[in-house]
PDB file of C-alpha atoms in Angstrom:
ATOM      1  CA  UNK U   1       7.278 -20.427 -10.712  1.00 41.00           C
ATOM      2  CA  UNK U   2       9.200 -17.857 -12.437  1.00 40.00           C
ATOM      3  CA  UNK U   3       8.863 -14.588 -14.394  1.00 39.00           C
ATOM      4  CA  UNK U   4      11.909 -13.063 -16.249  1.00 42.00           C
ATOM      5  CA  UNK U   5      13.803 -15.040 -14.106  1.00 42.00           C
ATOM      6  CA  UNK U   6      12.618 -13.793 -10.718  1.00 39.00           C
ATOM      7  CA  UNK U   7       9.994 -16.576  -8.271  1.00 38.00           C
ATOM      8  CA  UNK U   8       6.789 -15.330  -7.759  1.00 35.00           C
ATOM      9  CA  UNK U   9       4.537 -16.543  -4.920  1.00 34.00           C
ATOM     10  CA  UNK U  10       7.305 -17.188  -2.372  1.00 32.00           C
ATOM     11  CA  UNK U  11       7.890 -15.379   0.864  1.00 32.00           C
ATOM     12  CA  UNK U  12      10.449 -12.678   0.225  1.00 34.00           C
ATOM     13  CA  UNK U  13      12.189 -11.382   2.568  1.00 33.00           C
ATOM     14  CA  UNK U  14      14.173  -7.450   2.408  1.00 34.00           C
ATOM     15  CA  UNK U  15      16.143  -6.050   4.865  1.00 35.00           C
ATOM     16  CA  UNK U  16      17.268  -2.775   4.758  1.00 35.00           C
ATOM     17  CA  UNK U  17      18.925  -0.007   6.995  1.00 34.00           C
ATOM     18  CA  UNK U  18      17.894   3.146   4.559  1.00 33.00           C
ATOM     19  CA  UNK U  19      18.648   6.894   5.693  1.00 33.00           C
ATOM     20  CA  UNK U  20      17.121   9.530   2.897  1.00 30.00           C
ATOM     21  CA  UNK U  21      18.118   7.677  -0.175  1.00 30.00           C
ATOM     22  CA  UNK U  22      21.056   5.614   0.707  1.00 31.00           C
ATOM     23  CA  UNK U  23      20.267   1.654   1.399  1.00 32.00           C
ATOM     24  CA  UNK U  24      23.231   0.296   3.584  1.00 30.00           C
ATOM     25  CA  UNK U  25      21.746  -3.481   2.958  1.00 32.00           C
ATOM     26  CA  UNK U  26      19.097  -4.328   0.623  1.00 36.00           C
ATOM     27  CA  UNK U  27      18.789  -8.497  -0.311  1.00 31.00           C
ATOM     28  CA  UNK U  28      15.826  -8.393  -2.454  1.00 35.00           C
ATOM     29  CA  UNK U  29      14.574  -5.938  -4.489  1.00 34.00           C
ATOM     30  CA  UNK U  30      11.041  -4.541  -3.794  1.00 38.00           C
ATOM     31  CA  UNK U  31       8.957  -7.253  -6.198  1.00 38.00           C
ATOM     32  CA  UNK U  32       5.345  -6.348  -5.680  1.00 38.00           C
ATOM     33  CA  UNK U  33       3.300  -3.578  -4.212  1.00 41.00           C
ATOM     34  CA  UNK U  34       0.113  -3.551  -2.321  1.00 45.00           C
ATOM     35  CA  UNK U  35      -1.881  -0.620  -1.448  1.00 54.00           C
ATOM     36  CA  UNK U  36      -2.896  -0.153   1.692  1.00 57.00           C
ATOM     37  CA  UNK U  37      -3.715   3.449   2.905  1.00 65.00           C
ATOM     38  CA  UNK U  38      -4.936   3.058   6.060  1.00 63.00           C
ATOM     39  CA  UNK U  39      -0.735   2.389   6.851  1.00 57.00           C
ATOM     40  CA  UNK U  40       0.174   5.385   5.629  1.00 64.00           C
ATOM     41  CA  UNK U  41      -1.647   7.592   7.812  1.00 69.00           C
ATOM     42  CA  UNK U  42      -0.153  10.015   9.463  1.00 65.00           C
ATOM     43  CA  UNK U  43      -0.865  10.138  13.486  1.00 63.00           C
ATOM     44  CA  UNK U  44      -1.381  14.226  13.819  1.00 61.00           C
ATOM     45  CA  UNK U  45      -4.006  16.480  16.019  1.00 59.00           C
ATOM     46  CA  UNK U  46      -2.456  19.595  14.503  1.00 61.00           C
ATOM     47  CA  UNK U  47      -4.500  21.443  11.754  1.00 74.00           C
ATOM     48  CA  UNK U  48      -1.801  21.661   9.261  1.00 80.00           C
ATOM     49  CA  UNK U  49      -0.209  19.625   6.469  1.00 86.00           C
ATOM     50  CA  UNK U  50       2.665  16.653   7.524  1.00 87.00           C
ATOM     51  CA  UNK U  51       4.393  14.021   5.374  1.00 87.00           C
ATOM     52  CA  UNK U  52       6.892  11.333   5.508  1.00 83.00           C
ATOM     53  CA  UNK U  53       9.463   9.945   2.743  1.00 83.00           C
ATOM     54  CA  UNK U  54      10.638   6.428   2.791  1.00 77.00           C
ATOM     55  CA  UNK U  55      13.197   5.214   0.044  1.00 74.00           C
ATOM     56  CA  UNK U  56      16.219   2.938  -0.877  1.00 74.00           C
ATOM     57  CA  UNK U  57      18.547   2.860  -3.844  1.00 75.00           C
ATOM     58  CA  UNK U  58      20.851  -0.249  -4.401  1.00 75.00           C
ATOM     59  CA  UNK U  59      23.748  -0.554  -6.608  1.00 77.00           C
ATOM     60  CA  UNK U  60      25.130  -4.504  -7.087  1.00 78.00           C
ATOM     61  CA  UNK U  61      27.244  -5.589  -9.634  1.00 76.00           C
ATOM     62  CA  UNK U  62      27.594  -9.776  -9.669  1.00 71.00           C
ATOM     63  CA  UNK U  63      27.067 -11.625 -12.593  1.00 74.00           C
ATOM     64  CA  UNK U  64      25.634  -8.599 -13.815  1.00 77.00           C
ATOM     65  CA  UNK U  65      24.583  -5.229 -12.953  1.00 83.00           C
ATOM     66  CA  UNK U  66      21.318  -4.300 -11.056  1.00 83.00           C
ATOM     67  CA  UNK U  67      19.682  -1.457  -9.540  1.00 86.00           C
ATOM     68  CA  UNK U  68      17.025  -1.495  -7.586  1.00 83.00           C
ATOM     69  CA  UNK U  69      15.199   1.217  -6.118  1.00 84.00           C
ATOM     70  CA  UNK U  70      12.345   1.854  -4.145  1.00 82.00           C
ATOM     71  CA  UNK U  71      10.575   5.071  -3.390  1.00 84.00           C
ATOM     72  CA  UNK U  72       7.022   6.468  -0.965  1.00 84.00           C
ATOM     73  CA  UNK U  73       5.828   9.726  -0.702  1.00 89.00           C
ATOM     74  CA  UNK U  74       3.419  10.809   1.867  1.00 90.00           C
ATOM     75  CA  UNK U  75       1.131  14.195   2.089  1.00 92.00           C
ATOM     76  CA  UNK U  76      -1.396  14.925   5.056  1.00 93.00           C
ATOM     77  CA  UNK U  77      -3.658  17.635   6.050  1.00 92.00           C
ATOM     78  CA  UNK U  78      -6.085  16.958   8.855  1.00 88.00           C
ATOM     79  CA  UNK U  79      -8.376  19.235  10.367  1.00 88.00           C
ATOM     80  CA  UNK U  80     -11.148  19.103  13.137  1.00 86.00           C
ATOM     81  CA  UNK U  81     -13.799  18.673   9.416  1.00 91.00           C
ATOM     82  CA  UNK U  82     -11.420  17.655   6.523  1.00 91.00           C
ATOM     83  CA  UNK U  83      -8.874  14.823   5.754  1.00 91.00           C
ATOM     84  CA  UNK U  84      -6.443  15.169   2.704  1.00 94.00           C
ATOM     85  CA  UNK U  85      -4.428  12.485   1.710  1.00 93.00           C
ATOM     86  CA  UNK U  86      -1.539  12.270  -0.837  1.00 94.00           C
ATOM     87  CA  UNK U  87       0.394   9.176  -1.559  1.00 92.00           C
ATOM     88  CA  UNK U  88       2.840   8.092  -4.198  1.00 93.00           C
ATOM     89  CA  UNK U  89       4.939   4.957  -4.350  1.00 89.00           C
ATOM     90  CA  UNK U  90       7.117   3.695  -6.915  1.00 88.00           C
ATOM     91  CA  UNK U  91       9.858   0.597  -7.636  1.00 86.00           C
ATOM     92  CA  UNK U  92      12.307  -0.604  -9.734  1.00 87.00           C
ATOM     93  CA  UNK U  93      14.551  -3.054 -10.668  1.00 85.00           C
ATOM     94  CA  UNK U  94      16.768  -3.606 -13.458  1.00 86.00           C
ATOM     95  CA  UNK U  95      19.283  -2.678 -15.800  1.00 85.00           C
ATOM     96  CA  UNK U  96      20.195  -1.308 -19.468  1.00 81.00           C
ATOM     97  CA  UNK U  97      19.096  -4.850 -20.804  1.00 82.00           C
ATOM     98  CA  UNK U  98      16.018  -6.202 -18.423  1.00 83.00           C
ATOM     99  CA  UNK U  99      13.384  -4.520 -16.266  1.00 81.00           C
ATOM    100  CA  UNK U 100      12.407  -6.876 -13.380  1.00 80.00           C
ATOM    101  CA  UNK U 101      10.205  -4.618 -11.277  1.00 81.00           C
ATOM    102  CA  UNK U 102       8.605  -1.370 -12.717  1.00 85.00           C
ATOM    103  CA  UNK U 103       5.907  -0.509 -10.306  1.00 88.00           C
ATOM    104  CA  UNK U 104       4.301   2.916  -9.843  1.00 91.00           C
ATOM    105  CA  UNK U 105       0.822   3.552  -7.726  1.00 92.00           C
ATOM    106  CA  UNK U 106      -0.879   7.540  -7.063  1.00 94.00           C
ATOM    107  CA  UNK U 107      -3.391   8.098  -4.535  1.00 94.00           C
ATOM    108  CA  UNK U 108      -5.651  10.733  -4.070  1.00 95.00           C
ATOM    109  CA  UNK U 109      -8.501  10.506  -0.774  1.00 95.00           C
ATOM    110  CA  UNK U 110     -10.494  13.184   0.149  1.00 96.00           C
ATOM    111  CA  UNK U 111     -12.743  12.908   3.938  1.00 94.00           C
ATOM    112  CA  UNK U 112     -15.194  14.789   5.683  1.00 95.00           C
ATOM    113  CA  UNK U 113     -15.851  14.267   9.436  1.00 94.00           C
ATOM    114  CA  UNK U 114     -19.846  13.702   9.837  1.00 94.00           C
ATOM    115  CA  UNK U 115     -19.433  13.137  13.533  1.00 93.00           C
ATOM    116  CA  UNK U 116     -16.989  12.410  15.816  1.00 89.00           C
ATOM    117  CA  UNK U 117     -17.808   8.491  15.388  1.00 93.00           C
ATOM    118  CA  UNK U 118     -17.508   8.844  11.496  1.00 95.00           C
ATOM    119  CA  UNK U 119     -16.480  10.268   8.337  1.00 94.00           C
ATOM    120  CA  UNK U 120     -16.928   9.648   4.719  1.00 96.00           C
ATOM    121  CA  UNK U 121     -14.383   9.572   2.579  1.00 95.00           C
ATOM    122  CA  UNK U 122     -13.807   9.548  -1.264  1.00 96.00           C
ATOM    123  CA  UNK U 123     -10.426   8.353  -2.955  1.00 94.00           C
ATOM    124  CA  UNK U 124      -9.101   8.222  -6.782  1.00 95.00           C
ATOM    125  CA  UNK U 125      -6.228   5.591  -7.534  1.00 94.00           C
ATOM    126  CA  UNK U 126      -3.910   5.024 -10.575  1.00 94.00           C
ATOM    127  CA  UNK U 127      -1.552   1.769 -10.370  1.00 92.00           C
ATOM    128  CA  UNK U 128       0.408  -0.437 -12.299  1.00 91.00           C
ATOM    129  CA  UNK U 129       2.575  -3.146 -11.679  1.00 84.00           C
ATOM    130  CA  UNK U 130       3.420  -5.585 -14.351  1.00 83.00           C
ATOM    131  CA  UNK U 131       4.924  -8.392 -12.444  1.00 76.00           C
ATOM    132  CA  UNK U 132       1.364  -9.315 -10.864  1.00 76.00           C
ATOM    133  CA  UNK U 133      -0.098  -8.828 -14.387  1.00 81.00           C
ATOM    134  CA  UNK U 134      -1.623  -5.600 -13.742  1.00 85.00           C
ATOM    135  CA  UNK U 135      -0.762  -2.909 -16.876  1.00 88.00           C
ATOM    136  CA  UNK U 136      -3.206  -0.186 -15.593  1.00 91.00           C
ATOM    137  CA  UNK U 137      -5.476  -0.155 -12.639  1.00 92.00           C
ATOM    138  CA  UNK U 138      -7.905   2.487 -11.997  1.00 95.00           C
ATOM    139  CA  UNK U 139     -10.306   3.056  -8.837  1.00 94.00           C
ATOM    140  CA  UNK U 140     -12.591   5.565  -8.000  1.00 95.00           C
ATOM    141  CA  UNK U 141     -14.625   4.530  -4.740  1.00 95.00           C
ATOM    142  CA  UNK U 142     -16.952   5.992  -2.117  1.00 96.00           C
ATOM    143  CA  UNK U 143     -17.492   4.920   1.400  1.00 96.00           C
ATOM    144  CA  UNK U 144     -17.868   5.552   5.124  1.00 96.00           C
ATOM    145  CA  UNK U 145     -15.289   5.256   7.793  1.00 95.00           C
ATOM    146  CA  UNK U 146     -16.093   4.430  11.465  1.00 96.00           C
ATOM    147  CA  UNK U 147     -14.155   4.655  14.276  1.00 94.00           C
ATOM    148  CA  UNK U 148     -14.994   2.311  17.135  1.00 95.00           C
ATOM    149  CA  UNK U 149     -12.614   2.923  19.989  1.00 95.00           C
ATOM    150  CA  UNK U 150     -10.600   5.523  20.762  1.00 92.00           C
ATOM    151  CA  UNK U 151      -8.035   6.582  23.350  1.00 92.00           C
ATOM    152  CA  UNK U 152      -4.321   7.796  23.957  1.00 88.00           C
ATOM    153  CA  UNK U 153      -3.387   3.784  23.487  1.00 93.00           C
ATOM    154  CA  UNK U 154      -5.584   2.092  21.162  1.00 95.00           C
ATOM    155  CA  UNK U 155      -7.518   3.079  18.163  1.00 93.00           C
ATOM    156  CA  UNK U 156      -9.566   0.787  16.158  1.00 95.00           C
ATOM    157  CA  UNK U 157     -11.657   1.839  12.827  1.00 95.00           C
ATOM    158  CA  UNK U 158     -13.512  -0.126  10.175  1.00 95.00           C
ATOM    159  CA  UNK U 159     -14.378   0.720   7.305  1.00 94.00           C
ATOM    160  CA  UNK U 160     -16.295   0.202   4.013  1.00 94.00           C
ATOM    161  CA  UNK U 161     -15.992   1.593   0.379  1.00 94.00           C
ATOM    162  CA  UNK U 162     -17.524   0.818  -3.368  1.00 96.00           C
ATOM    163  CA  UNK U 163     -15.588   1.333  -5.684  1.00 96.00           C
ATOM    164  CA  UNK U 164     -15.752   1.286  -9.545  1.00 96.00           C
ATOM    165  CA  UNK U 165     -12.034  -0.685 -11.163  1.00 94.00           C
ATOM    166  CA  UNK U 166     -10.752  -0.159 -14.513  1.00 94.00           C
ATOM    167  CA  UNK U 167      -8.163  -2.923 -15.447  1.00 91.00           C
ATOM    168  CA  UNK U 168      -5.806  -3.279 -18.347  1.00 91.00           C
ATOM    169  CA  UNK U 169      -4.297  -6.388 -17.462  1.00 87.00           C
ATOM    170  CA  UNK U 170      -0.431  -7.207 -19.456  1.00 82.00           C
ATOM    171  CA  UNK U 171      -0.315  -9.754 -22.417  1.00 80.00           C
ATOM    172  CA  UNK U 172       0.275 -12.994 -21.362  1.00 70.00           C
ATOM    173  CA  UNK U 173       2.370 -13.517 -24.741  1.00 67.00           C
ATOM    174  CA  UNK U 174       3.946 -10.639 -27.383  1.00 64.00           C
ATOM    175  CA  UNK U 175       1.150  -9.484 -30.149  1.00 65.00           C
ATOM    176  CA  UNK U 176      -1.760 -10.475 -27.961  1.00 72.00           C
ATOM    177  CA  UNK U 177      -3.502  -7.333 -26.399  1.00 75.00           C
ATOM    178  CA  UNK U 178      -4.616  -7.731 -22.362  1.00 79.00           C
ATOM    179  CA  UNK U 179      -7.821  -7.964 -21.093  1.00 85.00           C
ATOM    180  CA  UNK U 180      -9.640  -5.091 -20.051  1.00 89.00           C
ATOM    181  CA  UNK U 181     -12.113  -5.509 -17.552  1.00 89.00           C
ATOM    182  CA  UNK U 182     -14.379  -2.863 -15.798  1.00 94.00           C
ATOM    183  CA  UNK U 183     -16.537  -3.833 -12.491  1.00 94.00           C
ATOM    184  CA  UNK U 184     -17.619  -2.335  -9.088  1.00 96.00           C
ATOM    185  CA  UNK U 185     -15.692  -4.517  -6.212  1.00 95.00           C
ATOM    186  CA  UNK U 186     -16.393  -4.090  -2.392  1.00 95.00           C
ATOM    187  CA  UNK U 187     -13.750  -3.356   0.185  1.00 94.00           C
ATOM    188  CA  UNK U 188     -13.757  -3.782   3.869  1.00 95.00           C
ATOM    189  CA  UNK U 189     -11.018  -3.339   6.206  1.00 94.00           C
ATOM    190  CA  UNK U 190     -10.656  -3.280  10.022  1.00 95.00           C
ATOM    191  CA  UNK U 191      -7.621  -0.959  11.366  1.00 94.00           C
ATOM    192  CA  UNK U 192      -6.043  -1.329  14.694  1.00 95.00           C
ATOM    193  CA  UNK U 193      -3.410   1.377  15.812  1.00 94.00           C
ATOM    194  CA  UNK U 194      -1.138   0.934  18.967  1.00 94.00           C
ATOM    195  CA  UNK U 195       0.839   3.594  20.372  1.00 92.00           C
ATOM    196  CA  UNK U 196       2.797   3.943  23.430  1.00 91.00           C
ATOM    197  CA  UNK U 197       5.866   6.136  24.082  1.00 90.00           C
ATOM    198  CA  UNK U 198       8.328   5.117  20.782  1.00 92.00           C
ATOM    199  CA  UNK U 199       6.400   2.833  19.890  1.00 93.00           C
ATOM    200  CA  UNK U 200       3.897   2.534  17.628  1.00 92.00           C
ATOM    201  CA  UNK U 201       1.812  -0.433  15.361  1.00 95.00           C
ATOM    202  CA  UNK U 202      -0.778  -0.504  13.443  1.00 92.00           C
ATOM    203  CA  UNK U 203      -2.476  -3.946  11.636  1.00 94.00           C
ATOM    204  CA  UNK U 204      -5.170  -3.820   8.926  1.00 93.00           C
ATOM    205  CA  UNK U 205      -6.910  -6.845   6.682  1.00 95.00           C
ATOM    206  CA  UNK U 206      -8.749  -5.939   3.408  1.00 94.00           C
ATOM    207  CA  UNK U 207     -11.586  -7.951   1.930  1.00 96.00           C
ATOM    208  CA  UNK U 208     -12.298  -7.284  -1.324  1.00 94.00           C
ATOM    209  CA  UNK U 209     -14.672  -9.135  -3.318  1.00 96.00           C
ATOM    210  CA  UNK U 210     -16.795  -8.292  -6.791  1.00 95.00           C
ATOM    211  CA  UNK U 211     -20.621  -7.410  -6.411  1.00 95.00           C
ATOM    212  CA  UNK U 212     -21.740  -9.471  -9.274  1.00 93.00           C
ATOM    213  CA  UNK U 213     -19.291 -12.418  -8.420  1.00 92.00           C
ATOM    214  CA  UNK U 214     -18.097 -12.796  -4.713  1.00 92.00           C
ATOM    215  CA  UNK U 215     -16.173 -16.058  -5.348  1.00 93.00           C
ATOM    216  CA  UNK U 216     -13.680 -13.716  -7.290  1.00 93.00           C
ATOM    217  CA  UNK U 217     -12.004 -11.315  -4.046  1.00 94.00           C
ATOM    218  CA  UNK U 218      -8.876 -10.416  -2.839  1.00 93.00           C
ATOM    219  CA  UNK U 219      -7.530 -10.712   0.875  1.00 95.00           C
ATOM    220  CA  UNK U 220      -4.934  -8.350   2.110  1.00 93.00           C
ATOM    221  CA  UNK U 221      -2.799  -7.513   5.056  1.00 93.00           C
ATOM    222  CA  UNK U 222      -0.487  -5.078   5.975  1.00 90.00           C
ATOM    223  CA  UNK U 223       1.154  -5.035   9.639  1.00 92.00           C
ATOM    224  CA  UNK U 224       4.211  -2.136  10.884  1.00 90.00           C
ATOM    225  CA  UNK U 225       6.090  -1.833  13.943  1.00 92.00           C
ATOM    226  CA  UNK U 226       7.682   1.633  14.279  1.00 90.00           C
ATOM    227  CA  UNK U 227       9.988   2.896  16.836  1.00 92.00           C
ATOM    228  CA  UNK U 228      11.257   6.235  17.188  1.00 90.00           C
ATOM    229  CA  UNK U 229      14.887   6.959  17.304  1.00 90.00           C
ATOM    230  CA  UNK U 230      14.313  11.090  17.464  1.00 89.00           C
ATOM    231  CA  UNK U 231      12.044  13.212  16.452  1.00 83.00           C
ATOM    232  CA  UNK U 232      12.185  13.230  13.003  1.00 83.00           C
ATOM    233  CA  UNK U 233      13.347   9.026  12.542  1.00 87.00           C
ATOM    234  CA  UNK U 234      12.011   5.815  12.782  1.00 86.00           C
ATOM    235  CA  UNK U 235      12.922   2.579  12.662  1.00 86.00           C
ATOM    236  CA  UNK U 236      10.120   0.497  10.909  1.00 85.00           C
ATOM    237  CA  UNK U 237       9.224  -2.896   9.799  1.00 86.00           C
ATOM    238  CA  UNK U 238       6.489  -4.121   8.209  1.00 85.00           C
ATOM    239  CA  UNK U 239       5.078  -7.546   6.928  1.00 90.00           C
ATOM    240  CA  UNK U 240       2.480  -7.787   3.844  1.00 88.00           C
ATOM    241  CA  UNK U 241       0.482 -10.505   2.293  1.00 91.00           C
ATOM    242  CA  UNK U 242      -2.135 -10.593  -0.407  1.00 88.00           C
ATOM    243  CA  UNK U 243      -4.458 -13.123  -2.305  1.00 92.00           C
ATOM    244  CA  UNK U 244      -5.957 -12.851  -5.383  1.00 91.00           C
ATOM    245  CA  UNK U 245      -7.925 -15.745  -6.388  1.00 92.00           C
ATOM    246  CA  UNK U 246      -8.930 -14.413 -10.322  1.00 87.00           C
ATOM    247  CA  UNK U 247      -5.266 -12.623 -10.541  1.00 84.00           C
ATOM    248  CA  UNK U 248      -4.910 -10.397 -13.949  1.00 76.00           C
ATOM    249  CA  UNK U 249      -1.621 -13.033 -14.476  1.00 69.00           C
ATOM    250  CA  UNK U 250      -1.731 -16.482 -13.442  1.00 68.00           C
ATOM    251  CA  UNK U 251       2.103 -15.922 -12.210  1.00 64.00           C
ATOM    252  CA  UNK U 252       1.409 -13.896  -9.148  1.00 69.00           C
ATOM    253  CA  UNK U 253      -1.552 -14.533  -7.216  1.00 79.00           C
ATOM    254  CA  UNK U 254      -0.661 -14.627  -3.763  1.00 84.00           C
ATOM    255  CA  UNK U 255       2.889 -13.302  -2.131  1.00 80.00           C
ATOM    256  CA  UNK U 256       4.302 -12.071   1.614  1.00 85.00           C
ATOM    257  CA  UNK U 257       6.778  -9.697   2.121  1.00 79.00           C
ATOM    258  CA  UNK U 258       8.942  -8.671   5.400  1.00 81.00           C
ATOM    259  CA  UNK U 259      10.672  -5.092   5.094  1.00 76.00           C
ATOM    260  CA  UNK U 260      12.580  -3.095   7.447  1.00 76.00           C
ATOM    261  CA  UNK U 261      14.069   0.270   7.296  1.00 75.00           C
ATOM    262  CA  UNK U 262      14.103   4.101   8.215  1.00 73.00           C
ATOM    263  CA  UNK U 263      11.368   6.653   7.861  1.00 77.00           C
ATOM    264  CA  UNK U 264      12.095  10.376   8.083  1.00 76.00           C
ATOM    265  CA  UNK U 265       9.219  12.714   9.171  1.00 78.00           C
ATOM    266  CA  UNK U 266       8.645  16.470   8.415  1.00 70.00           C
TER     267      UNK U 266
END
């Protein structure tokens, strides 16, 4: 199946060797985003504010010119009471003449430590992504987080949130306007975190399914294997798949994607 010319719902596979914004090999362009912020925590004990920056920018010029581009953003502070959490990610693809991939996605989380077992947390999101149908996605959600096991190897959380989702989904055809739907959706996740010398993974699988209608949920998963070249780089690679079985377009409903790359620290 195709849209604009590029398949949907096959495994796509990017390889990359990025340092700051320079991609050295990039096959695919970055075609669909998933959020998943339990990745994109930062490990830190220190009261104070980190972040990391991960991005590529391609130049190609074939049968025709295309850039592609591809761009995350992440702000931390964490202290013995309070989490703050920052996160932007963007992507494109395209040229003067066609846009392929146009992706943007803000997140905003806000957590307070109850105990040392728990901590509830409170998060505001602003997406879009028109290649999986999605024109404007807003959530606002509320929920505990838990962490089960803990020690200088292994850490292991769960988590649950409700969480209220405004969607403009994109025209399936030009002069027709896209459905807007508003509903309150569940989301579960378990989080396991590995970390040992340079090396460092971390796994975590979403459930999210509608409180009025569970047959309509999404599964998601997002797995990374850093390794730490010096203090400040990483290499990283990371595999992603997601399921939506009422998708806002009936072109994208499930994908997989395989990345790998540098991340830069500060």
């Amino acid at each position: 199946m195709k849209y604009r010319g590029v398949s949907t719902g096959l495994i796509l596979i990017r390889l990359g060797c990025n340092l700051g914004l320079v991609s050295l090999l990039d096959l695919t362009p970055l075609l669909v985003q998933v959020v998943n912020v339990e990745q994109t925590r930062l490990s830190s004990d220190s009261n104070s504010w980190t972040g990391k920056i991960d991005a590529t920018l391609q130049y190609q010029n074939f049968s025709e010119v295309l850039t592609n581009a591809t761009g995350r953003m992440t702000m931390q502070y964490k202290s013995r009471k309070y989490f703050v959490l920052g996160l932007g990610e963007l992507g494109y693809s395209g040229n003067a003449s066609v846009e392929y991939v146009n992706n943007l996605m803000l997140h905003l989380r806000y957590g307070y430590r109850m105990n040392r077992f728990s901590r509830m947390e409170v998060f505001h999101q602003v997406q879009r992504n028109p290649l999986i149908g999605i024109n404007r996605r807003m959530l606002h959600g509320l929920g505990p987080r838990f962490r089960v096991y803990a020690d200088s190897l292994i850490r292991f959380h769960l988590g649950t949130v409700a969480m209220h989702e405004t969607e403009l989904a994109m025209p399936l055809s030009t002069g027709q306007s896209g459905i807007l739907q508003l509903d309150w959706r569940s989301s579960s996740y378990l989080n396991l975190q590995l970390h040992r010398g340079p090396l460092e993974f971390s796994g975590t699988v979403y459930y999210q399914p509608l409180f009025r209608a569970i047959s309509d949920y999404r599964i998601s998963g997002q797995y990374s294997l850093s390794v730490a070249v010096s203090k400040r780089l990483s290499l990283n690679q990371e595999f992603t798949h997601y399921f939506d079985s009422d998708p806002p377009s009936p072109l994208a409903y499930r994908f997989m994607t395989y990345t790998m790359g540098l991340g830069y620290s500060f």
